[in-house]
Coordinates of N, CA and C in Angstrom, one line a residue:
X1 N 72.2 -64.8 -108.1 CA 71.9 -63.5 -108.8 C 72.5 -62.3 -107.9
X2 N 73.0 -61.4 -108.6 CA 73.6 -60.1 -107.8 C 73.5 -59.1 -108.8
X3 N 72.3 -58.4 -108.9 CA 72.2 -57.3 -109.8 C 71.9 -57.9 -111.3
X4 N 72.9 -57.6 -112.1 CA 73.0 -58.2 -113.5 C 73.9 -59.2 -113.6
X5 N 74.4 -59.9 -112.6 CA 75.5 -61.0 -112.9 C 74.9 -62.2 -112.2
X6 N 75.0 -63.3 -112.9 CA 74.6 -64.6 -112.6 C 75.7 -65.4 -112.3
X7 N 76.0 -66.0 -110.9 CA 77.0 -66.7 -110.6 C 76.5 -68.3 -110.3
X8 N 77.1 -69.3 -110.8 CA 76.8 -70.5 -110.6 C 77.7 -71.3 -109.9
X9 N 77.6 -71.9 -108.5 CA 78.5 -72.5 -107.5 C 78.2 -73.9 -107.4
X10 N 79.1 -74.8 -107.7 CA 78.8 -76.3 -107.4 C 79.2 -76.5 -105.9
X11 N 77.7 -76.8 -105.2 CA 77.9 -77.1 -103.8 C 78.2 -78.5 -103.4
X12 N 78.3 -79.3 -104.4 CA 78.4 -80.8 -104.2 C 80.0 -81.1 -103.9
X13 N 80.9 -80.3 -104.2 CA 82.4 -80.5 -104.0 C 82.8 -80.2 -102.7
X14 N 82.1 -79.3 -101.9 CA 82.5 -78.9 -100.6 C 83.4 -77.9 -100.9
X15 N 83.7 -77.4 -102.0 CA 84.9 -76.3 -102.1 C 84.2 -75.0 -102.1
X16 N 84.3 -74.3 -101.3 CA 83.6 -72.8 -101.2 C 83.9 -72.0 -102.5
X17 N 85.1 -72.3 -103.2 CA 85.5 -71.4 -104.3 C 85.0 -72.1 -105.6
X18 N 84.0 -73.2 -105.5 CA 83.7 -74.0 -106.8 C 83.0 -73.3 -107.6
X19 N 83.2 -72.1 -108.2 CA 82.4 -71.5 -109.0 C 82.4 -71.9 -110.4
X20 N 81.1 -72.4 -110.9 CA 81.2 -72.9 -112.3 C 80.8 -71.9 -113.6
X21 N 80.4 -71.0 -113.0 CA 79.9 -69.9 -114.1 C 79.6 -68.5 -113.5
X22 N 80.2 -67.5 -114.4 CA 79.9 -66.2 -113.9 C 79.5 -65.6 -115.4
X23 N 78.4 -65.1 -115.2 CA 77.7 -64.3 -116.5 C 77.2 -62.8 -116.2
X24 N 77.6 -61.9 -116.8 CA 77.3 -60.6 -116.7 C 76.4 -60.1 -117.5
X25 N 75.4 -59.1 -117.2 CA 74.6 -58.3 -118.3 C 73.2 -59.2 -118.3
X26 N 73.0 -60.1 -117.4 CA 71.6 -60.8 -117.4 C 70.5 -60.0 -117.1
X27 N 69.3 -60.4 -117.4 CA 68.2 -59.7 -116.9 C 67.0 -60.2 -117.7
X28 N 65.6 -59.6 -117.2 CA 64.5 -59.9 -117.8 C 63.8 -61.3 -117.4
X29 N 64.3 -61.8 -116.3 CA 63.8 -63.2 -115.8 C 63.9 -62.9 -114.3
X30 N 63.3 -63.9 -113.7 CA 63.3 -64.3 -112.1 C 64.2 -65.2 -111.8
X31 N 63.9 -66.3 -111.6 CA 64.9 -67.4 -111.2 C 65.5 -68.3 -112.3
X32 N 66.8 -68.6 -112.2 CA 67.3 -69.3 -113.4 C 66.5 -70.8 -113.5
X33 N 66.6 -71.2 -114.7 CA 65.9 -72.5 -115.2 C 67.3 -73.5 -115.0
X34 N 66.9 -74.8 -114.6 CA 67.6 -75.9 -114.6 C 67.0 -77.1 -115.3
X35 N 68.1 -77.8 -116.1 CA 67.7 -79.0 -116.8 C 68.9 -80.1 -116.7
X36 N 68.5 -81.1 -117.1 CA 69.4 -82.3 -116.9 C 70.1 -82.5 -115.6
X37 N 69.1 -82.5 -114.5 CA 69.8 -82.7 -113.3 C 70.4 -81.4 -112.8
X38 N 70.4 -80.3 -113.3 CA 71.0 -79.1 -112.7 C 72.3 -78.9 -113.5
X39 N 72.7 -79.9 -114.5 CA 74.1 -79.7 -115.2 C 73.9 -78.6 -116.5
X40 N 72.5 -78.2 -116.6 CA 72.1 -77.1 -117.6 C 71.6 -76.0 -116.9
X41 N 71.9 -74.8 -117.0 CA 71.4 -73.7 -116.2 C 71.0 -72.7 -117.4
X42 N 69.9 -72.2 -117.1 CA 69.4 -71.1 -118.3 C 69.0 -69.9 -117.5
X43 N 69.2 -68.8 -118.5 CA 68.8 -67.4 -118.0 C 68.5 -66.6 -119.3
X44 N 68.2 -65.4 -119.1 CA 68.1 -64.4 -120.2 C 68.9 -63.2 -120.3
X45 N 69.2 -62.7 -121.5 CA 70.0 -61.4 -121.5 C 69.4 -60.6 -122.4
X46 N 69.3 -59.3 -122.1 CA 68.8 -58.3 -123.0 C 69.6 -58.4 -124.5
X47 N 68.9 -58.3 -125.6 CA 69.5 -58.3 -126.9 C 68.8 -57.3 -127.8
X48 N 69.4 -56.2 -127.9 CA 68.7 -55.1 -128.8 C 67.3 -54.7 -128.0
X49 N 66.3 -54.9 -128.8 CA 65.0 -54.7 -128.3 C 64.1 -55.8 -127.6
X50 N 65.0 -57.0 -127.7 CA 64.3 -58.3 -127.3 C 65.1 -58.9 -126.3
X51 N 64.7 -60.2 -125.9 CA 65.3 -60.7 -124.8 C 65.9 -62.1 -125.3
X52 N 67.2 -62.5 -125.2 CA 67.6 -63.8 -125.5 C 67.7 -64.8 -124.7
X53 N 67.3 -65.9 -124.7 CA 67.4 -66.9 -123.8 C 68.8 -67.7 -124.0
X54 N 69.6 -68.0 -123.0 CA 70.7 -68.4 -123.1 C 70.9 -69.6 -122.0
X55 N 71.6 -70.6 -122.2 CA 71.9 -71.6 -121.2 C 73.4 -72.0 -121.3
X56 N 73.9 -72.7 -120.3 CA 75.2 -73.2 -120.0 C 75.2 -74.7 -119.7
X57 N 75.9 -75.3 -120.6 CA 76.0 -76.6 -120.4 C 77.3 -76.8 -119.4
X58 N 77.0 -77.1 -118.4 CA 78.4 -77.1 -117.3 C 79.3 -78.1 -117.5
X59 N 78.7 -79.5 -117.9 CA 79.6 -80.4 -118.1 C 80.6 -80.3 -119.3
X60 N 79.9 -79.6 -120.3 CA 80.8 -79.5 -121.6 C 81.5 -78.1 -121.7
X61 N 81.0 -77.2 -120.7 CA 81.7 -75.9 -120.7 C 81.4 -75.0 -122.0
X62 N 80.2 -75.1 -122.3 CA 79.8 -74.2 -123.5 C 78.6 -73.4 -123.1
X63 N 78.4 -72.3 -123.9 CA 77.3 -71.4 -123.8 C 76.2 -71.7 -124.9
X64 N 74.9 -71.9 -124.7 CA 74.1 -72.3 -125.8 C 73.1 -71.1 -126.1
X65 N 73.0 -70.5 -127.3 CA 72.0 -69.4 -127.6 C 70.7 -70.0 -127.8
X66 N 69.7 -69.5 -127.1 CA 68.3 -70.0 -127.4 C 67.3 -69.1 -128.0
X67 N 66.1 -69.1 -128.1 CA 65.4 -68.4 -128.9 C 65.3 -66.9 -128.3
X68 N 64.9 -65.9 -129.1 CA 64.7 -64.4 -128.7 C 63.3 -64.1 -128.5
X69 N 62.8 -63.5 -127.4 CA 61.5 -63.4 -127.2 C 61.2 -61.6 -127.0
X70 N 60.1 -61.4 -127.2 CA 59.7 -59.9 -126.7 C 59.2 -60.0 -125.3
X71 N 59.5 -58.9 -124.5 CA 58.9 -58.9 -123.2 C 60.0 -59.5 -122.0
X72 N 59.4 -60.3 -121.1 CA 60.2 -60.9 -120.1 C 59.6 -62.3 -120.0
X73 N 60.6 -63.1 -119.2 CA 60.2 -64.6 -119.2 C 60.4 -64.9 -117.6
X74 N 59.8 -66.2 -117.4 CA 59.9 -66.7 -116.1 C 60.0 -68.3 -116.5
X75 N 61.1 -68.8 -115.7 CA 61.3 -70.3 -116.1 C 60.4 -71.3 -114.9
X76 N 59.6 -72.0 -115.6 CA 58.6 -72.8 -114.8 C 59.2 -73.8 -114.0
X77 N 58.9 -74.0 -112.7 CA 59.6 -75.0 -111.9 C 58.9 -76.5 -112.2
X78 N 59.8 -77.3 -112.1 CA 59.4 -78.8 -112.5 C 60.6 -79.5 -112.6
X79 N 60.2 -80.7 -112.9 CA 61.5 -81.8 -113.0 C 62.4 -81.2 -114.0
X80 N 63.8 -81.6 -113.6 CA 65.0 -81.2 -114.3 C 65.3 -82.2 -115.3
X81 N 64.4 -82.2 -116.4 CA 64.8 -83.2 -117.5 C 65.6 -82.5 -118.6
X82 N 65.1 -83.0 -119.9 CA 65.7 -82.2 -121.1 C 65.2 -80.9 -121.3
X83 N 63.9 -80.7 -121.0 CA 63.1 -79.5 -121.3 C 63.1 -78.5 -120.2
X84 N 63.0 -77.2 -120.6 CA 62.6 -76.1 -119.7 C 61.3 -75.5 -120.0
X85 N 60.6 -75.3 -119.2 CA 59.1 -74.4 -119.3 C 59.5 -73.1 -119.4
X86 N 59.2 -72.3 -120.3 CA 59.3 -70.8 -120.1 C 58.1 -70.0 -120.4
X87 N 57.7 -69.3 -119.4 CA 56.5 -68.5 -119.4 C 57.1 -66.9 -120.1
X88 N 56.2 -66.6 -121.0 CA 56.6 -65.2 -121.7 C 55.6 -64.4 -121.3
X89 N 56.1 -63.2 -120.9 CA 55.0 -62.0 -120.7 C 55.2 -61.0 -121.8
X90 N 54.4 -60.6 -122.4 CA 54.5 -59.6 -123.5 C 54.6 -58.2 -123.0
X91 N 55.3 -57.4 -123.8 CA 55.5 -56.1 -123.3 C 54.3 -55.3 -122.9
X92 N 54.2 -54.6 -121.8 CA 52.9 -53.9 -121.3 C 51.8 -54.7 -120.9
X93 N 52.2 -56.1 -120.6 CA 51.1 -56.9 -120.2 C 51.4 -57.5 -118.9
X94 N 52.5 -57.0 -118.1 CA 52.9 -57.6 -116.9 C 51.7 -57.4 -115.8
X95 N 51.4 -58.1 -115.0 CA 52.0 -59.5 -114.7 C 51.2 -60.6 -115.4
X96 N 50.7 -60.5 -116.7 CA 50.0 -61.5 -117.1 C 50.8 -62.1 -118.3
X97 N 50.9 -63.5 -118.3 CA 51.8 -64.2 -119.3 C 50.9 -64.5 -120.6
X98 N 51.4 -64.6 -121.6 CA 50.6 -64.9 -122.9 C 51.1 -66.1 -123.5
X99 N 52.2 -66.6 -123.4 CA 52.7 -67.9 -124.0 C 53.5 -68.8 -123.1
X100 N 53.2 -70.0 -123.1 CA 54.2 -71.0 -122.5 C 55.0 -71.8 -123.6
X101 N 56.2 -71.8 -123.4 CA 57.2 -72.2 -124.2 C 58.0 -73.6 -123.8
X102 N 58.1 -74.7 -124.5 CA 58.9 -75.7 -124.0 C 60.2 -75.5 -125.0
X103 N 61.4 -75.5 -124.1 CA 62.6 -75.1 -124.8 C 63.5 -76.4 -124.3
X104 N 64.2 -76.9 -125.4 CA 65.3 -78.0 -125.2 C 66.7 -77.4 -125.4
X105 N 67.2 -77.0 -124.5 CA 68.6 -76.3 -124.8 C 69.5 -77.1 -125.7
X106 N 69.8 -78.3 -125.3 CA 70.7 -79.0 -126.0 C 70.5 -79.4 -127.3
X107 N 69.3 -79.6 -127.8 CA 68.8 -79.7 -129.1 C 68.5 -78.5 -130.0
X108 N 68.1 -77.5 -129.2 CA 67.6 -76.2 -129.5 C 66.1 -76.2 -130.1
X109 N 65.4 -77.3 -129.7 CA 63.9 -77.6 -129.9 C 63.2 -76.6 -129.1
X110 N 62.1 -75.8 -129.9 CA 61.3 -75.0 -129.2 C 60.1 -75.0 -129.7
X111 N 59.1 -75.3 -128.8 CA 57.6 -75.3 -129.0 C 56.7 -74.5 -128.3
X112 N 55.6 -74.2 -128.8 CA 54.4 -73.5 -127.9 C 53.6 -74.5 -127.4
X113 N 53.5 -74.7 -126.0 CA 52.6 -75.5 -125.3 C 51.3 -74.8 -125.1
X114 N 51.2 -73.5 -124.7 CA 49.9 -72.8 -124.4 C 50.1 -71.4 -125.0
X115 N 48.9 -71.1 -125.4 CA 48.9 -69.6 -125.9 C 47.7 -68.9 -125.4
X116 N 47.7 -68.0 -124.7 CA 46.4 -67.3 -123.9 C 47.1 -66.7 -122.8
X117 N 46.3 -66.1 -122.0 CA 46.6 -65.2 -120.7 C 46.8 -66.4 -119.6
X118 N 47.6 -66.3 -118.8 CA 47.9 -67.0 -117.4 C 48.5 -66.2 -116.4
X119 N 48.5 -66.7 -115.2 CA 49.2 -66.0 -114.1 C 50.4 -66.7 -113.6
X120 N 50.4 -67.9 -113.7 CA 51.4 -68.8 -113.1 C 51.4 -70.2 -113.8
X121 N 52.4 -70.9 -113.7 CA 52.5 -72.4 -114.1 C 53.2 -73.1 -113.3
X122 N 53.1 -74.3 -113.2 CA 53.9 -75.4 -112.5 C 53.9 -76.8 -113.3
X123 N 55.1 -77.2 -113.6 CA 55.2 -78.6 -114.4 C 55.1 -79.6 -113.5
X124 N 54.3 -80.7 -113.8 CA 54.1 -81.9 -112.9 C 55.6 -82.8 -112.7
X125 N 56.0 -83.2 -111.6 CA 57.0 -84.0 -111.4 C 56.8 -85.6 -112.0
X126 N 55.5 -85.8 -112.2 CA 55.1 -87.2 -112.5 C 54.9 -87.3 -114.0
X127 N 53.5 -87.5 -114.4 CA 53.2 -87.5 -115.8 C 53.6 -85.9 -116.5
X128 N 53.7 -86.0 -117.7 CA 54.1 -84.9 -118.5 C 53.0 -83.9 -118.7
X129 N 52.6 -83.2 -117.5 CA 51.4 -82.2 -117.4 C 51.9 -81.0 -116.9
X130 N 51.3 -79.9 -117.3 CA 51.3 -78.4 -116.8 C 50.2 -78.0 -116.1
X131 N 50.2 -77.5 -114.9 CA 49.0 -76.7 -114.2 C 49.2 -75.4 -114.3
X132 N 48.2 -74.7 -115.1 CA 48.3 -73.2 -115.3 C 47.2 -72.4 -114.5
X133 N 47.6 -71.4 -113.9 CA 46.6 -70.6 -113.2 C 46.1 -69.4 -114.0
X134 N 44.9 -69.5 -114.4 CA 44.1 -68.6 -115.2 C 43.3 -67.6 -114.4
X135 N 43.3 -66.4 -115.1 CA 42.7 -65.1 -114.3 C 41.1 -65.4 -114.6
X136 N 40.5 -65.1 -113.4 CA 38.9 -65.1 -113.5 C 38.3 -63.8 -113.8
X137 N 38.9 -62.9 -113.9 CA 38.5 -61.6 -114.2 C 37.4 -61.1 -113.3
X138 N 37.5 -61.2 -112.0 CA 36.5 -60.9 -111.0 C 37.0 -59.9 -110.1
X139 N 36.0 -59.3 -109.3 CA 36.5 -58.4 -108.1 C 37.1 -59.3 -107.2
X140 N 36.8 -60.4 -106.9 CA 37.5 -61.1 -105.8 C 38.6 -61.9 -106.3
X141 N 39.3 -61.5 -107.4 CA 40.4 -62.1 -107.9 C 40.4 -63.6 -108.0
X142 N 39.3 -64.1 -108.5 CA 39.2 -65.6 -108.5 C 40.1 -66.0 -109.7
X143 N 40.5 -67.3 -109.6 CA 41.4 -67.9 -110.6 C 40.8 -69.3 -111.1
X144 N 41.1 -69.8 -112.2 CA 41.0 -71.2 -112.5 C 42.4 -71.9 -112.5
X145 N 42.3 -73.0 -112.1 CA 43.5 -74.2 -112.4 C 43.1 -74.9 -113.4
X146 N 43.9 -74.9 -114.5 CA 43.8 -75.9 -115.7 C 44.8 -76.8 -115.8
X147 N 44.7 -78.0 -116.4 CA 45.8 -78.9 -116.7 C 45.8 -79.2 -118.2
X148 N 47.1 -79.1 -118.6 CA 47.3 -79.4 -120.1 C 48.5 -80.5 -120.1
X149 N 48.4 -81.2 -121.3 CA 49.4 -82.3 -121.5 C 50.6 -81.4 -122.4
X150 N 51.4 -82.4 -122.7 CA 52.8 -81.8 -123.3 C 52.5 -81.1 -124.7
X151 N 51.3 -81.4 -125.4 CA 51.1 -80.8 -126.6 C 50.1 -79.6 -126.6
X152 N 49.8 -79.3 -125.3 CA 49.0 -78.1 -125.0 C 47.6 -78.5 -124.9
X153 N 47.2 -79.7 -125.2 CA 45.6 -80.1 -125.1 C 45.2 -80.0 -123.7
X154 N 44.1 -79.2 -123.3 CA 43.6 -79.1 -122.1 C 42.8 -80.3 -121.5
X155 N 43.2 -80.8 -120.4 CA 42.6 -82.2 -120.0 C 41.6 -82.0 -118.8
X156 N 41.5 -80.6 -118.5 CA 40.5 -80.4 -117.3 C 40.7 -79.1 -116.6
X157 N 39.6 -78.5 -116.3 CA 39.6 -77.1 -115.6 C 38.7 -77.2 -114.3
X158 N 39.3 -76.8 -113.1 CA 38.5 -76.5 -112.1 C 37.7 -75.5 -111.8
X159 N 36.6 -75.5 -111.0 CA 35.8 -74.3 -110.7 C 36.9 -73.4 -110.1
X160 N 36.4 -71.9 -110.3 CA 37.2 -70.9 -109.9 C 37.3 -70.9 -108.2
X161 N 38.6 -70.4 -107.7 CA 38.8 -70.1 -106.3 C 39.3 -68.8 -106.1
X162 N 39.0 -68.3 -104.8 CA 39.8 -67.2 -104.3 C 41.1 -67.7 -103.5
X163 N 42.3 -67.2 -103.9 CA 43.5 -67.7 -103.4 C 43.5 -67.0 -102.1
X164 N 44.2 -67.8 -101.1 CA 44.4 -67.2 -99.8 C 45.5 -66.1 -99.8
X165 N 45.9 -65.3 -98.9 CA 47.0 -64.2 -99.0 C 48.2 -65.1 -99.2
X166 N 48.5 -66.1 -98.6 CA 49.8 -67.0 -98.8 C 49.8 -67.5 -100.0
X167 N 48.5 -68.0 -100.5 CA 48.6 -68.5 -101.9 C 48.8 -67.3 -103.1
X168 N 48.4 -66.4 -102.8 CA 48.8 -65.2 -103.7 C 50.0 -64.9 -103.8
X169 N 50.9 -64.9 -102.6 CA 52.4 -64.7 -102.7 C 52.8 -65.8 -103.6
X170 N 52.4 -67.0 -103.5 CA 53.0 -68.1 -104.1 C 52.8 -67.9 -105.6
X171 N 51.7 -67.4 -106.0 CA 51.3 -67.1 -107.3 C 52.2 -66.1 -107.8
X172 N 52.4 -64.9 -107.2 CA 53.1 -63.9 -107.6 C 54.6 -64.3 -108.0
X173 N 55.2 -65.1 -107.0 CA 56.4 -65.6 -107.3 C 56.6 -67.0 -107.6
X174 N 55.8 -67.5 -108.5 CA 55.6 -68.9 -108.7 C 56.8 -69.6 -109.1
X175 N 57.8 -69.1 -109.9 CA 59.1 -69.6 -110.5 C 60.1 -69.6 -109.2
X176 N 60.0 -69.0 -108.0 CA 60.7 -69.1 -107.0 C 60.2 -70.1 -105.8
X177 N 59.0 -69.8 -105.5 CA 58.3 -70.6 -104.5 C 58.2 -72.0 -105.0
X178 N 57.8 -72.1 -106.2 CA 57.6 -73.5 -106.8 C 58.7 -74.5 -106.9
X179 N 59.7 -74.0 -106.4 CA 61.0 -74.8 -106.3 C 61.1 -75.6 -104.9
X180 N 60.7 -74.7 -103.9 CA 60.8 -75.2 -102.7 C 59.5 -75.4 -101.9
X181 N 58.3 -74.9 -102.5 CA 57.1 -75.2 -102.0 C 56.3 -75.5 -103.0
X182 N 56.1 -76.7 -103.6 CA 55.6 -77.2 -104.9 C 54.1 -77.6 -104.6
X183 N 53.1 -77.3 -105.3 CA 51.8 -77.5 -105.1 C 51.5 -78.9 -105.7
X184 N 52.5 -79.6 -106.4 CA 52.1 -80.9 -107.0 C 52.8 -81.8 -105.9
X185 N 52.0 -83.0 -105.7 CA 52.7 -84.2 -105.0 C 53.8 -84.7 -105.7
X186 N 54.8 -85.3 -105.0 CA 56.1 -85.8 -105.5 C 55.8 -86.8 -106.7
X187 N 54.6 -87.6 -106.7 CA 54.3 -88.4 -108.0 C 53.5 -87.7 -108.9
X188 N 53.1 -86.6 -108.8 CA 52.3 -85.8 -109.8 C 50.8 -86.2 -109.7
X189 N 50.3 -87.0 -108.7 CA 49.3 -87.2 -108.7 C 48.0 -86.2 -108.1
X190 N 48.6 -85.4 -107.0 CA 47.7 -84.4 -106.5 C 48.3 -83.1 -106.7
X191 N 47.3 -82.3 -106.9 CA 47.6 -80.8 -106.9 C 46.9 -79.8 -105.8
X192 N 47.7 -79.1 -105.1 CA 47.0 -78.5 -103.7 C 47.3 -77.1 -103.7
X193 N 46.1 -76.3 -103.4 CA 46.1 -75.0 -103.2 C 45.6 -74.3 -101.8
X194 N 45.6 -73.4 -101.5 CA 45.0 -72.6 -100.3 C 44.1 -71.4 -100.7
X195 N 42.8 -71.5 -100.3 CA 41.9 -70.4 -100.5 C 40.3 -70.9 -100.4
X196 N 39.5 -70.3 -101.1 CA 38.2 -70.4 -100.9 C 37.5 -70.8 -102.3
X197 N 36.8 -72.1 -102.4 CA 36.1 -72.5 -103.7 C 35.0 -71.3 -103.9
X198 N 34.5 -71.3 -105.3 CA 33.3 -70.6 -105.4 C 32.3 -71.2 -104.9
X199 N 32.0 -72.4 -104.6 CA 30.8 -72.8 -104.1 C 30.8 -72.7 -102.6
X200 N 31.8 -72.0 -101.8 CA 31.8 -71.8 -100.6 C 31.0 -70.4 -100.4
X201 N 30.4 -69.7 -101.6 CA 29.9 -68.7 -101.5 C 30.4 -67.2 -101.5
X202 N 29.9 -66.2 -101.9 CA 30.5 -64.9 -102.0 C 31.0 -64.3 -100.4
X203 N 31.9 -63.5 -100.5 CA 32.1 -62.8 -99.1 C 30.9 -62.1 -98.7
X204 N 30.6 -62.2 -97.4 CA 29.4 -61.5 -96.9 C 29.7 -60.0 -96.9
X205 N 28.6 -59.2 -96.8 CA 28.8 -57.7 -96.6 C 28.9 -57.4 -95.2
X206 N 28.4 -58.3 -94.3 CA 28.6 -58.2 -92.9 C 28.9 -59.3 -92.2
X207 N 30.0 -59.3 -91.3 CA 30.4 -60.4 -90.7 C 31.5 -61.0 -91.3
X208 N 32.2 -62.0 -90.6 CA 33.5 -62.5 -91.3 C 33.2 -63.3 -92.4
X209 N 34.3 -63.4 -93.3 CA 34.1 -64.1 -94.7 C 34.3 -65.6 -94.3
X210 N 34.0 -66.4 -95.2 CA 34.2 -68.0 -95.2 C 35.7 -68.1 -95.0
X211 N 36.2 -69.0 -94.0 CA 37.6 -69.3 -93.9 C 38.3 -69.8 -95.0
X212 N 39.5 -69.6 -95.3 CA 40.2 -70.2 -96.3 C 40.3 -71.6 -95.9
X213 N 40.8 -72.5 -96.9 CA 40.9 -74.0 -96.8 C 42.0 -74.6 -97.7
X214 N 42.5 -75.7 -97.1 CA 43.5 -76.4 -98.1 C 42.7 -77.3 -98.7
X215 N 42.8 -77.1 -100.3 CA 42.1 -77.9 -101.1 C 43.0 -78.6 -102.2
X216 N 42.5 -79.8 -102.6 CA 43.3 -80.6 -103.5 C 42.5 -81.2 -104.5
X217 N 43.2 -81.6 -105.6 CA 42.5 -82.3 -106.7 C 43.2 -83.5 -107.2
X218 N 42.8 -84.7 -107.4 CA 43.5 -85.9 -107.8 C 43.5 -85.8 -109.5
X219 N 44.6 -85.4 -109.8 CA 45.0 -84.9 -111.3 C 45.1 -86.1 -112.1
X220 N 45.2 -87.4 -111.5 CA 45.2 -88.7 -112.4 C 43.7 -88.8 -113.0
X221 N 42.8 -88.1 -112.6 CA 41.3 -88.3 -113.1 C 41.0 -87.4 -114.3
X222 N 42.2 -86.3 -114.6 CA 42.1 -85.5 -115.5 C 41.7 -86.2 -116.9
X223 N 40.8 -85.6 -117.7 CA 40.3 -86.1 -119.0 C 39.3 -87.4 -118.6
X224 N 39.2 -87.8 -117.5 CA 38.4 -88.9 -117.5 C 37.0 -88.7 -116.9
X225 N 36.9 -87.7 -115.9 CA 35.7 -87.0 -115.4 C 35.9 -85.6 -114.9
X226 N 34.9 -84.9 -114.7 CA 35.1 -83.5 -114.3 C 35.8 -83.4 -113.0
X227 N 36.7 -82.5 -113.1 CA 37.6 -82.2 -111.8 C 36.7 -81.4 -110.6
X228 N 37.1 -81.6 -109.5 CA 36.5 -80.9 -108.5 C 37.3 -80.8 -107.4
X229 N 37.4 -79.7 -106.8 CA 38.1 -79.4 -105.5 C 37.6 -80.4 -104.3
X230 N 38.6 -80.9 -103.4 CA 38.2 -81.6 -102.4 C 39.0 -80.9 -101.1
X231 N 38.1 -80.6 -100.2 CA 38.7 -79.8 -99.0 C 39.4 -81.0 -98.2
X232 N 40.8 -80.6 -97.9 CA 41.7 -81.4 -97.3 C 41.7 -81.1 -95.9
X233 N 41.7 -79.6 -95.6 CA 42.0 -79.2 -94.2 C 41.7 -77.8 -94.2
X234 N 41.4 -77.1 -92.9 CA 41.4 -75.9 -92.7 C 42.8 -75.1 -92.8
X235 N 43.1 -74.0 -93.2 CA 44.3 -73.3 -93.3 C 44.5 -72.4 -94.5
X236 N 45.5 -71.9 -94.7 CA 45.6 -70.8 -95.7 C 46.4 -71.3 -96.9
X237 N 47.2 -72.3 -96.8 CA 48.1 -72.8 -97.9 C 48.6 -74.4 -97.4
X238 N 48.7 -75.1 -98.4 CA 49.5 -76.4 -98.1 C 50.5 -76.9 -99.2
X239 N 51.5 -77.3 -98.6 CA 52.6 -77.7 -99.5 C 52.6 -79.3 -99.4
X240 N 52.8 -80.0 -100.5 CA 53.1 -81.5 -100.5 C 54.5 -81.8 -100.6
X241 N 54.8 -82.5 -99.5 CA 56.1 -82.9 -99.2 C 56.4 -84.5 -99.5

């Protein structure tokens, strides 16, 4: 990204001049989305009073028009399959998203996975699940993590936690950080965050607060039993490699 210009460079050829796509007039999104193993690149462009999603099929050399939305979008990090996850923030609602869409550029299929306010989302690299960071609306900025399947059915929700400063940064820029620092384990079994769970108690009025911890949950148990954070280590944030 360079201002309002999107440039796609093929790094696999070793050719520094291997530019595959140059698109001007883009905007209204954060990091581009990728599908089909990186062969489909998605972005957004202003279109009148709305925002138009578009994608490029690099193998076929064609531009694909997607749905138009109001507000801005963020592409959800996750596996580069056929579908793209798109978080839509309504006008005047930033930084709160109100819809999560699943868009398949090559077929034109668009469906709503989640409707309701959320702060961030991450698609699982394993089972077809989505983790949503839901606002807790508290003075300590507590949030809930909920897990939904492909149809939008909620499978489980964890007790609220107060994210650590590093985790707050990852939440604010989830579409960027989620590609290099993924809270999901590679097989989609575990989900890891950094912060302080509600059961650790409120911040004391005097003295140091409870320390931040790296906490995780075995998501394979979602839908089978109540989910609960497990403290994995002391620290401010943890990434699963």
